[in-house]
Amino acid sequence: MKRLLASVFTALLVVTMTLAAVFLLTKASLVVAKMTNPLMRAVAVIAELVLGVVLLLGTVYLAVRLAVRIFGDAPPPQPD
């Protein structure tokens, strides 16, 4: 039962984080598209790419990390 609840929570967390990242990147893209200064726009595009990579890779890392912790079969601890 604990594993089922953890997997449902993980799925909801990953979906929420992915949607939040997509909405944030969409808003950032709209702001960057409205910039008139070419130099600032170029810097903003690079910053947007870095932000997108960090957000989406962070989401994937968290999903994989939690899935391994939930479904990974760890050996039982050895008594000392």
Short mmCIF file of N, CA and C in Angstrom, two decimals:
data_model
loop_
_atom_site.label_atom_id
_atom_site.label_comp_id
_atom_site.label_asym_id
_atom_site.label_seq_id
_atom_site.Cartn_x
_atom_site.Cartn_y
_atom_site.Cartn_z
N MET A 1 0.82 -1.19 0.00
CA MET A 1 0.00 0.00 0.00
C MET A 1 0.87 1.26 0.00
N LYS A 2 1.96 1.20 0.78
CA LYS A 2 2.86 2.35 0.85
C LYS A 2 3.51 2.61 -0.51
N ARG A 3 3.88 1.53 -1.20
CA ARG A 3 4.50 1.66 -2.52
C ARG A 3 3.51 2.25 -3.53
N LEU A 4 2.26 1.86 -3.46
CA LEU A 4 1.24 2.38 -4.37
C LEU A 4 1.04 3.88 -4.15
N LEU A 5 0.91 4.29 -2.90
CA LEU A 5 0.74 5.72 -2.61
C LEU A 5 1.96 6.52 -3.04
N ALA A 6 3.14 5.98 -2.83
CA ALA A 6 4.36 6.68 -3.24
C ALA A 6 4.44 6.81 -4.75
N SER A 7 4.03 5.78 -5.48
CA SER A 7 4.09 5.86 -6.94
C SER A 7 3.06 6.83 -7.49
N VAL A 8 1.87 6.88 -6.90
CA VAL A 8 0.86 7.85 -7.34
C VAL A 8 1.33 9.27 -7.04
N PHE A 9 1.88 9.47 -5.84
CA PHE A 9 2.40 10.79 -5.48
C PHE A 9 3.52 11.21 -6.42
N THR A 10 4.41 10.29 -6.75
CA THR A 10 5.51 10.60 -7.66
C THR A 10 4.99 10.97 -9.04
N ALA A 11 4.02 10.22 -9.54
CA ALA A 11 3.46 10.53 -10.85
C ALA A 11 2.82 11.91 -10.86
N LEU A 12 2.05 12.22 -9.84
CA LEU A 12 1.42 13.54 -9.76
C LEU A 12 2.46 14.66 -9.64
N LEU A 13 3.49 14.42 -8.86
CA LEU A 13 4.55 15.41 -8.69
C LEU A 13 5.28 15.68 -10.01
N VAL A 14 5.59 14.62 -10.73
CA VAL A 14 6.32 14.78 -12.00
C VAL A 14 5.45 15.49 -13.03
N VAL A 15 4.18 15.13 -13.11
CA VAL A 15 3.28 15.81 -14.05
C VAL A 15 3.16 17.28 -13.70
N THR A 16 3.01 17.58 -12.42
CA THR A 16 2.89 18.98 -11.99
C THR A 16 4.16 19.76 -12.30
N MET A 17 5.30 19.18 -12.02
CA MET A 17 6.57 19.87 -12.29
C MET A 17 6.78 20.09 -13.79
N THR A 18 6.42 19.11 -14.60
CA THR A 18 6.58 19.25 -16.05
C THR A 18 5.66 20.33 -16.59
N LEU A 19 4.41 20.34 -16.16
CA LEU A 19 3.49 21.38 -16.62
C LEU A 19 3.94 22.76 -16.16
N ALA A 20 4.42 22.87 -14.94
CA ALA A 20 4.91 24.16 -14.45
C ALA A 20 6.11 24.63 -15.27
N ALA A 21 7.00 23.71 -15.61
CA ALA A 21 8.16 24.08 -16.43
C ALA A 21 7.74 24.53 -17.82
N VAL A 22 6.77 23.85 -18.40
CA VAL A 22 6.30 24.22 -19.74
C VAL A 22 5.63 25.59 -19.70
N PHE A 23 4.79 25.84 -18.71
CA PHE A 23 4.13 27.15 -18.62
C PHE A 23 5.16 28.26 -18.38
N LEU A 24 6.14 28.01 -17.53
CA LEU A 24 7.17 29.01 -17.27
C LEU A 24 7.99 29.29 -18.52
N LEU A 25 8.34 28.25 -19.25
CA LEU A 25 9.12 28.45 -20.48
C LEU A 25 8.29 29.15 -21.56
N THR A 26 7.00 28.87 -21.62
CA THR A 26 6.14 29.56 -22.58
C THR A 26 6.06 31.05 -22.25
N LYS A 27 5.88 31.37 -20.98
CA LYS A 27 5.84 32.77 -20.57
C LYS A 27 7.17 33.45 -20.86
N ALA A 28 8.27 32.78 -20.59
CA ALA A 28 9.59 33.35 -20.88
C ALA A 28 9.78 33.57 -22.38
N SER A 29 9.29 32.65 -23.19
CA SER A 29 9.40 32.80 -24.64
C SER A 29 8.62 34.01 -25.13
N LEU A 30 7.45 34.23 -24.56
CA LEU A 30 6.65 35.40 -24.96
C LEU A 30 7.34 36.70 -24.56
N VAL A 31 7.94 36.71 -23.39
CA VAL A 31 8.66 37.92 -22.94
C VAL A 31 9.88 38.17 -23.83
N VAL A 32 10.60 37.12 -24.17
CA VAL A 32 11.79 37.26 -25.02
C VAL A 32 11.39 37.72 -26.42
N ALA A 33 10.27 37.24 -26.93
CA ALA A 33 9.84 37.61 -28.27
C ALA A 33 9.47 39.09 -28.36
N LYS A 34 9.10 39.70 -27.26
CA LYS A 34 8.71 41.12 -27.27
C LYS A 34 9.90 42.07 -27.10
N MET A 35 11.08 41.54 -26.86
CA MET A 35 12.26 42.39 -26.67
C MET A 35 12.67 43.02 -28.00
N THR A 36 13.09 44.28 -27.93
CA THR A 36 13.49 44.99 -29.15
C THR A 36 15.01 45.09 -29.31
N ASN A 37 15.74 45.12 -28.21
CA ASN A 37 17.19 45.20 -28.26
C ASN A 37 17.76 43.84 -28.67
N PRO A 38 18.48 43.77 -29.81
CA PRO A 38 18.98 42.47 -30.28
C PRO A 38 19.97 41.80 -29.33
N LEU A 39 20.82 42.60 -28.69
CA LEU A 39 21.80 42.02 -27.77
C LEU A 39 21.12 41.41 -26.55
N MET A 40 20.20 42.16 -25.97
CA MET A 40 19.46 41.65 -24.81
C MET A 40 18.60 40.44 -25.18
N ARG A 41 18.07 40.48 -26.39
CA ARG A 41 17.26 39.35 -26.85
C ARG A 41 18.11 38.09 -26.99
N ALA A 42 19.32 38.24 -27.52
CA ALA A 42 20.21 37.08 -27.68
C ALA A 42 20.59 36.51 -26.32
N VAL A 43 20.89 37.38 -25.36
CA VAL A 43 21.22 36.92 -24.01
C VAL A 43 20.02 36.23 -23.38
N ALA A 44 18.83 36.80 -23.60
CA ALA A 44 17.61 36.21 -23.03
C ALA A 44 17.30 34.85 -23.65
N VAL A 45 17.57 34.68 -24.93
CA VAL A 45 17.34 33.39 -25.58
C VAL A 45 18.27 32.33 -24.98
N ILE A 46 19.53 32.70 -24.78
CA ILE A 46 20.48 31.75 -24.18
C ILE A 46 20.06 31.41 -22.75
N ALA A 47 19.65 32.44 -22.00
CA ALA A 47 19.20 32.19 -20.63
C ALA A 47 17.95 31.31 -20.61
N GLU A 48 17.08 31.51 -21.58
CA GLU A 48 15.87 30.69 -21.67
C GLU A 48 16.21 29.23 -21.98
N LEU A 49 17.17 29.02 -22.84
CA LEU A 49 17.60 27.65 -23.15
C LEU A 49 18.20 26.98 -21.93
N VAL A 50 19.03 27.70 -21.21
CA VAL A 50 19.64 27.14 -19.99
C VAL A 50 18.55 26.83 -18.96
N LEU A 51 17.61 27.75 -18.79
CA LEU A 51 16.51 27.54 -17.85
C LEU A 51 15.69 26.31 -18.24
N GLY A 52 15.40 26.16 -19.53
CA GLY A 52 14.64 25.01 -19.99
C GLY A 52 15.35 23.70 -19.73
N VAL A 53 16.65 23.68 -20.01
CA VAL A 53 17.42 22.46 -19.78
C VAL A 53 17.44 22.12 -18.30
N VAL A 54 17.68 23.12 -17.45
CA VAL A 54 17.74 22.88 -16.01
C VAL A 54 16.40 22.39 -15.48
N LEU A 55 15.32 23.05 -15.87
CA LEU A 55 14.00 22.66 -15.37
C LEU A 55 13.60 21.26 -15.82
N LEU A 56 13.74 21.00 -17.10
CA LEU A 56 13.28 19.71 -17.61
C LEU A 56 14.21 18.56 -17.20
N LEU A 57 15.50 18.80 -17.16
CA LEU A 57 16.40 17.75 -16.67
C LEU A 57 16.21 17.51 -15.18
N GLY A 58 15.92 18.56 -14.44
CA GLY A 58 15.62 18.39 -13.02
C GLY A 58 14.38 17.55 -12.80
N THR A 59 13.39 17.76 -13.63
CA THR A 59 12.16 16.97 -13.53
C THR A 59 12.43 15.51 -13.84
N VAL A 60 13.18 15.26 -14.90
CA VAL A 60 13.50 13.88 -15.27
C VAL A 60 14.35 13.22 -14.20
N TYR A 61 15.33 13.95 -13.66
CA TYR A 61 16.18 13.41 -12.60
C TYR A 61 15.34 13.03 -11.39
N LEU A 62 14.45 13.93 -10.99
CA LEU A 62 13.62 13.64 -9.82
C LEU A 62 12.72 12.43 -10.07
N ALA A 63 12.14 12.33 -11.26
CA ALA A 63 11.26 11.21 -11.58
C ALA A 63 12.03 9.89 -11.51
N VAL A 64 13.20 9.85 -12.11
CA VAL A 64 13.99 8.62 -12.11
C VAL A 64 14.47 8.28 -10.71
N ARG A 65 14.91 9.28 -9.98
CA ARG A 65 15.41 9.05 -8.62
C ARG A 65 14.31 8.48 -7.72
N LEU A 66 13.12 9.07 -7.79
CA LEU A 66 12.02 8.58 -6.97
C LEU A 66 11.56 7.19 -7.42
N ALA A 67 11.55 6.95 -8.73
CA ALA A 67 11.14 5.63 -9.21
C ALA A 67 12.11 4.55 -8.75
N VAL A 68 13.39 4.85 -8.78
CA VAL A 68 14.38 3.87 -8.31
C VAL A 68 14.23 3.64 -6.82
N ARG A 69 13.98 4.70 -6.06
CA ARG A 69 13.81 4.54 -4.61
C ARG A 69 12.55 3.76 -4.28
N ILE A 70 11.49 3.94 -5.08
CA ILE A 70 10.23 3.25 -4.80
C ILE A 70 10.30 1.79 -5.25
N PHE A 71 10.75 1.56 -6.48
CA PHE A 71 10.66 0.23 -7.06
C PHE A 71 11.97 -0.55 -7.02
N GLY A 72 13.05 0.07 -6.62
CA GLY A 72 14.33 -0.64 -6.54
C GLY A 72 14.32 -1.63 -5.39
N ASP A 73 14.86 -2.80 -5.64
CA ASP A 73 14.93 -3.82 -4.60
C ASP A 73 16.28 -3.71 -3.91
N ALA A 74 16.29 -3.07 -2.78
CA ALA A 74 17.52 -2.93 -2.01
C ALA A 74 17.71 -4.19 -1.16
N PRO A 75 18.93 -4.63 -1.02
CA PRO A 75 19.17 -5.79 -0.16
C PRO A 75 18.87 -5.42 1.30
N PRO A 76 18.42 -6.38 2.08
CA PRO A 76 18.13 -6.08 3.48
C PRO A 76 19.41 -5.70 4.22
N PRO A 77 19.31 -4.81 5.19
CA PRO A 77 20.51 -4.41 5.92
C PRO A 77 21.08 -5.58 6.73
N GLN A 78 22.39 -5.65 6.76
CA GLN A 78 23.08 -6.72 7.49
C GLN A 78 23.18 -6.35 8.97
N PRO A 79 22.85 -7.27 9.86
CA PRO A 79 22.99 -6.95 11.29
C PRO A 79 24.46 -6.84 11.67
N ASP A 80 24.75 -5.92 12.55
CA ASP A 80 26.14 -5.72 12.99
C ASP A 80 26.53 -6.64 14.11
#
